[in-house]
Amino acid sequence: MPSISLLLAMQLLAGCESLLPSGKPGTAVEPVSPAVETPLDPAQCPPVEAVVCAEPEIKVVERVIERNYEKVVEVPVAKDKLVLGSEEFFTVEPGGVRLRSLVDTGAATSSLSVLELTPFERDGSNWVRFKLSDGSEAAPKKIELPIKRHVRVARPGFDRQRRPVVTMSLTVGEVTHMVEVNLVERSEFEFPLLVGRNFLKDAAVVDVSRRQVQTTPRLPSFSK
């Protein structure tokens, strides 16, 4: 038994010596320093490639919505004034003839187309005789009136005309005015009566966007 223990002790000593570094036996073992990382050389790294991402496609859709609004503008009208359209029916006196008439704010005086216009003299005064038709198959009315004066009227493309002026009663709706009317012998015009500013003044306002605003003319009734 003692020999076996001695043998084991010798083997243990031999193993420890084999673990020591080469050199003299019994030399102290220097501690091993930890490993130090060596920095990488940038030249050895692969080149960095820039990656450009494509921008997303943006579609702009423009929607235009149009709405039409009708705006009604109310224009104040003076009290007791009529509203007339560009075309109205007037009744002319004497004769009681109902005529399709053109309301013309550009004309200073009213004008009437007649047939067989004949001036004559009565009791030393100048008068005029003419016929007035409403365009129907009815016989024209014969009218005689004193001449107040004469006017010269110039129309584009025509010679100046000397026209007699008479006083007549014009009625539209329920309004009647005595005004001066110049007479012209003609039948080719669409409107036999042209109503000028001498009737419209202080009596009516005109809405050129409308026609036949007023109803059938009503002649004033005179008490006996």
Short mmCIF file of C-alpha atoms in Angstrom, two decimals:
data_model
loop_
_atom_site.label_atom_id
_atom_site.label_comp_id
_atom_site.label_asym_id
_atom_site.label_seq_id
_atom_site.Cartn_x
_atom_site.Cartn_y
_atom_site.Cartn_z
CA MET A 1 0.00 0.00 0.00
CA PRO A 2 2.74 2.57 0.83
CA SER A 3 4.39 1.82 -2.48
CA ILE A 4 1.17 2.45 -4.40
CA SER A 5 0.61 5.81 -2.67
CA LEU A 6 4.15 6.85 -3.48
CA LEU A 7 3.68 5.94 -7.15
CA LEU A 8 0.50 8.01 -7.44
CA ALA A 9 2.17 11.03 -5.85
CA MET A 10 5.05 10.83 -8.33
CA GLN A 11 2.64 10.72 -11.30
CA LEU A 12 0.80 13.77 -10.01
CA LEU A 13 4.03 15.73 -9.74
CA ALA A 14 5.02 14.75 -13.26
CA GLY A 15 1.67 15.95 -14.61
CA CYS A 16 1.96 19.35 -12.97
CA GLU A 17 5.44 19.89 -14.46
CA SER A 18 4.11 19.14 -17.90
CA LEU A 19 1.59 21.91 -17.47
CA LEU A 20 4.26 24.52 -16.71
CA PRO A 21 5.75 26.54 -19.70
CA SER A 22 9.11 25.64 -21.03
CA GLY A 23 11.93 26.99 -18.91
CA LYS A 24 13.41 26.29 -15.63
CA PRO A 25 11.40 24.34 -13.21
CA GLY A 26 9.84 26.43 -10.57
CA THR A 27 9.68 29.59 -12.76
CA ALA A 28 6.63 31.71 -12.08
CA VAL A 29 3.99 31.61 -14.74
CA GLU A 30 3.18 34.99 -16.27
CA PRO A 31 -0.50 35.74 -16.60
CA VAL A 32 -1.87 35.53 -20.09
CA SER A 33 -3.18 38.93 -21.34
CA PRO A 34 -6.64 38.96 -22.89
CA ALA A 35 -6.92 39.08 -26.64
CA VAL A 36 -7.10 42.60 -28.15
CA GLU A 37 -9.35 43.18 -31.18
CA THR A 38 -7.53 44.66 -34.13
CA PRO A 39 -9.46 47.46 -35.89
CA LEU A 40 -10.55 46.71 -39.44
CA ASP A 41 -8.87 48.49 -42.33
CA PRO A 42 -11.56 50.49 -44.28
CA ALA A 43 -9.75 49.65 -47.49
CA GLN A 44 -10.53 46.01 -46.95
CA CYS A 45 -14.31 46.62 -46.49
CA PRO A 46 -16.58 46.32 -49.54
CA PRO A 47 -17.72 49.65 -51.02
CA VAL A 48 -21.05 50.98 -49.75
CA GLU A 49 -23.60 51.23 -52.50
CA ALA A 50 -26.25 53.90 -52.21
CA VAL A 51 -29.69 52.48 -52.65
CA VAL A 52 -32.30 54.97 -54.01
CA CYS A 53 -35.88 53.96 -53.45
CA ALA A 54 -38.30 54.96 -56.19
CA GLU A 55 -40.81 57.53 -55.09
CA PRO A 56 -44.40 56.32 -55.14
CA GLU A 57 -46.46 57.58 -58.09
CA ILE A 58 -48.96 60.18 -57.02
CA LYS A 59 -51.98 60.86 -59.21
CA VAL A 60 -53.82 64.12 -58.68
CA VAL A 61 -57.44 64.05 -59.76
CA GLU A 62 -59.10 67.42 -60.05
CA ARG A 63 -62.87 67.48 -59.95
CA VAL A 64 -64.62 70.65 -60.96
CA ILE A 65 -68.26 70.98 -60.04
CA GLU A 66 -70.13 73.78 -61.71
CA ARG A 67 -73.42 75.00 -60.36
CA ASN A 68 -75.50 77.63 -62.04
CA TYR A 69 -77.51 79.85 -59.76
CA GLU A 70 -80.16 82.23 -60.99
CA LYS A 71 -79.93 85.45 -59.08
CA VAL A 72 -83.03 87.57 -58.92
CA VAL A 73 -82.35 91.23 -58.38
CA GLU A 74 -85.24 93.32 -57.23
CA VAL A 75 -85.06 96.87 -58.49
CA PRO A 76 -87.07 99.42 -56.54
CA VAL A 77 -89.75 101.01 -58.69
CA ALA A 78 -91.22 104.39 -57.98
CA LYS A 79 -94.73 104.36 -56.66
CA ASP A 80 -97.59 104.42 -59.19
CA LYS A 81 -95.30 103.55 -62.11
CA LEU A 82 -96.03 100.78 -64.57
CA VAL A 83 -93.56 98.06 -65.50
CA LEU A 84 -93.52 97.61 -69.27
CA GLY A 85 -91.78 95.06 -71.42
CA SER A 86 -90.04 95.77 -74.69
CA GLU A 87 -93.30 94.99 -76.47
CA GLU A 88 -96.82 95.89 -75.33
CA PHE A 89 -100.33 96.40 -76.69
CA PHE A 90 -101.53 100.01 -76.72
CA THR A 91 -104.91 101.42 -77.60
CA VAL A 92 -104.88 104.64 -79.62
CA GLU A 93 -107.59 107.31 -79.41
CA PRO A 94 -109.31 108.66 -81.37
CA GLY A 95 -110.24 105.51 -83.21
CA GLY A 96 -110.01 102.96 -80.35
CA VAL A 97 -107.49 100.91 -82.33
CA ARG A 98 -105.47 98.32 -80.41
CA LEU A 99 -101.91 98.14 -81.76
CA ARG A 100 -98.90 95.94 -81.14
CA SER A 101 -96.31 98.47 -80.01
CA LEU A 102 -92.57 98.69 -79.50
CA VAL A 103 -91.44 100.43 -76.33
CA ASP A 104 -88.33 102.39 -77.30
CA THR A 105 -86.51 104.31 -74.59
CA GLY A 106 -84.13 105.67 -77.22
CA ALA A 107 -86.86 107.64 -79.01
CA ALA A 108 -87.74 111.09 -77.72
CA THR A 109 -91.29 111.10 -79.08
CA SER A 110 -93.80 108.46 -80.07
CA SER A 111 -94.37 107.59 -83.71
CA LEU A 112 -97.41 106.14 -85.49
CA SER A 113 -97.56 104.42 -88.88
CA VAL A 114 -100.68 105.40 -90.81
CA LEU A 115 -102.24 104.97 -94.24
CA GLU A 116 -103.26 107.64 -96.77
CA LEU A 117 -101.75 110.54 -94.86
CA THR A 118 -103.30 113.74 -96.28
CA PRO A 119 -102.81 117.27 -94.91
CA PHE A 120 -105.62 119.82 -95.38
CA GLU A 121 -106.82 123.16 -94.04
CA ARG A 122 -109.85 123.71 -91.81
CA ASP A 123 -110.97 127.10 -90.49
CA GLY A 124 -107.59 128.57 -91.30
CA SER A 125 -105.67 125.81 -89.38
CA ASN A 126 -103.60 122.93 -90.64
CA TRP A 127 -105.14 119.52 -90.19
CA VAL A 128 -104.28 116.00 -91.26
CA ARG A 129 -106.44 113.12 -92.36
CA PHE A 130 -105.30 109.48 -92.24
CA LYS A 131 -106.41 105.89 -91.81
CA LEU A 132 -105.32 103.64 -88.97
CA SER A 133 -105.39 99.83 -89.19
CA ASP A 134 -104.72 97.24 -86.51
CA GLY A 135 -103.45 94.77 -89.10
CA SER A 136 -106.60 92.66 -89.11
CA GLU A 137 -109.18 92.30 -91.84
CA ALA A 138 -111.33 94.99 -90.23
CA ALA A 139 -111.74 98.23 -92.15
CA PRO A 140 -109.22 100.94 -91.14
CA LYS A 141 -110.42 103.80 -88.96
CA LYS A 142 -110.59 107.28 -90.52
CA ILE A 143 -109.17 109.96 -88.26
CA GLU A 144 -108.81 113.75 -88.60
CA LEU A 145 -106.70 115.79 -86.19
CA PRO A 146 -105.21 119.30 -86.07
CA ILE A 147 -101.46 119.56 -86.69
CA LYS A 148 -99.56 121.03 -83.76
CA ARG A 149 -96.19 121.35 -85.49
CA HIS A 150 -93.81 119.54 -87.81
CA VAL A 151 -90.57 117.71 -87.02
CA ARG A 152 -87.75 116.44 -89.18
CA VAL A 153 -86.76 112.85 -88.53
CA ALA A 154 -83.54 111.32 -89.81
CA ARG A 155 -83.21 107.53 -90.09
CA PRO A 156 -80.04 105.66 -91.11
CA GLY A 157 -80.17 104.90 -94.81
CA PHE A 158 -83.15 107.19 -95.48
CA ASP A 159 -83.61 110.86 -96.33
CA ARG A 160 -84.76 113.23 -93.62
CA GLN A 161 -88.54 113.28 -93.35
CA ARG A 162 -90.81 116.14 -92.40
CA ARG A 163 -93.58 114.68 -90.29
CA PRO A 164 -96.73 116.25 -88.83
CA VAL A 165 -97.17 116.03 -85.07
CA VAL A 166 -100.62 115.54 -83.49
CA THR A 167 -101.86 114.91 -79.97
CA MET A 168 -103.30 111.48 -79.29
CA SER A 169 -104.31 109.39 -76.30
CA LEU A 170 -102.28 106.23 -75.64
CA THR A 171 -103.47 103.59 -73.19
CA VAL A 172 -101.53 100.63 -71.83
CA GLY A 173 -102.89 98.51 -68.99
CA GLU A 174 -104.93 100.96 -66.94
CA VAL A 175 -102.77 104.01 -67.66
CA THR A 176 -103.71 106.64 -70.25
CA HIS A 177 -101.66 109.65 -71.31
CA MET A 178 -102.13 112.36 -73.90
CA VAL A 179 -98.88 112.72 -75.81
CA GLU A 180 -97.54 114.14 -79.03
CA VAL A 181 -97.22 111.60 -81.84
CA ASN A 182 -95.49 112.14 -85.16
CA LEU A 183 -97.21 110.51 -88.14
CA VAL A 184 -95.50 108.64 -90.94
CA GLU A 185 -97.08 106.98 -93.93
CA ARG A 186 -95.66 103.49 -93.97
CA SER A 187 -96.86 99.90 -93.69
CA GLU A 188 -93.68 97.80 -93.87
CA PHE A 189 -92.79 98.04 -90.17
CA GLU A 190 -93.50 95.22 -87.72
CA PHE A 191 -94.75 97.59 -85.01
CA PRO A 192 -97.22 100.28 -86.16
CA LEU A 193 -96.72 102.24 -82.93
CA LEU A 194 -93.38 103.18 -81.41
CA VAL A 195 -93.76 104.47 -77.85
CA GLY A 196 -91.09 106.99 -76.91
CA ARG A 197 -89.88 108.71 -73.79
CA ASN A 198 -92.61 111.37 -73.89
CA PHE A 199 -95.06 108.65 -72.77
CA LEU A 200 -92.70 106.73 -70.49
CA LYS A 201 -91.47 109.77 -68.57
CA ASP A 202 -92.93 109.83 -65.06
CA ALA A 203 -95.32 107.02 -66.03
CA ALA A 204 -93.47 103.71 -66.48
CA VAL A 205 -90.22 101.82 -66.26
CA VAL A 206 -89.11 99.32 -68.89
CA ASP A 207 -87.81 95.78 -68.39
CA VAL A 208 -86.30 94.95 -71.78
CA SER A 209 -86.02 91.23 -70.90
CA ARG A 210 -89.82 90.87 -70.81
CA ARG A 211 -92.66 91.28 -73.28
CA GLN A 212 -96.37 92.02 -72.89
CA VAL A 213 -96.24 92.53 -69.16
CA GLN A 214 -99.49 94.47 -69.12
CA THR A 215 -102.89 92.99 -69.89
CA THR A 216 -105.33 94.24 -72.50
CA PRO A 217 -105.49 98.05 -72.40
CA ARG A 218 -108.54 99.38 -70.54
CA LEU A 219 -109.81 102.71 -71.79
CA PRO A 220 -110.75 105.21 -69.11
CA SER A 221 -114.48 105.62 -68.49
CA PHE A 222 -115.80 109.16 -68.50
CA SER A 223 -118.90 109.96 -66.48
CA LYS A 224 -121.60 111.86 -68.30
#
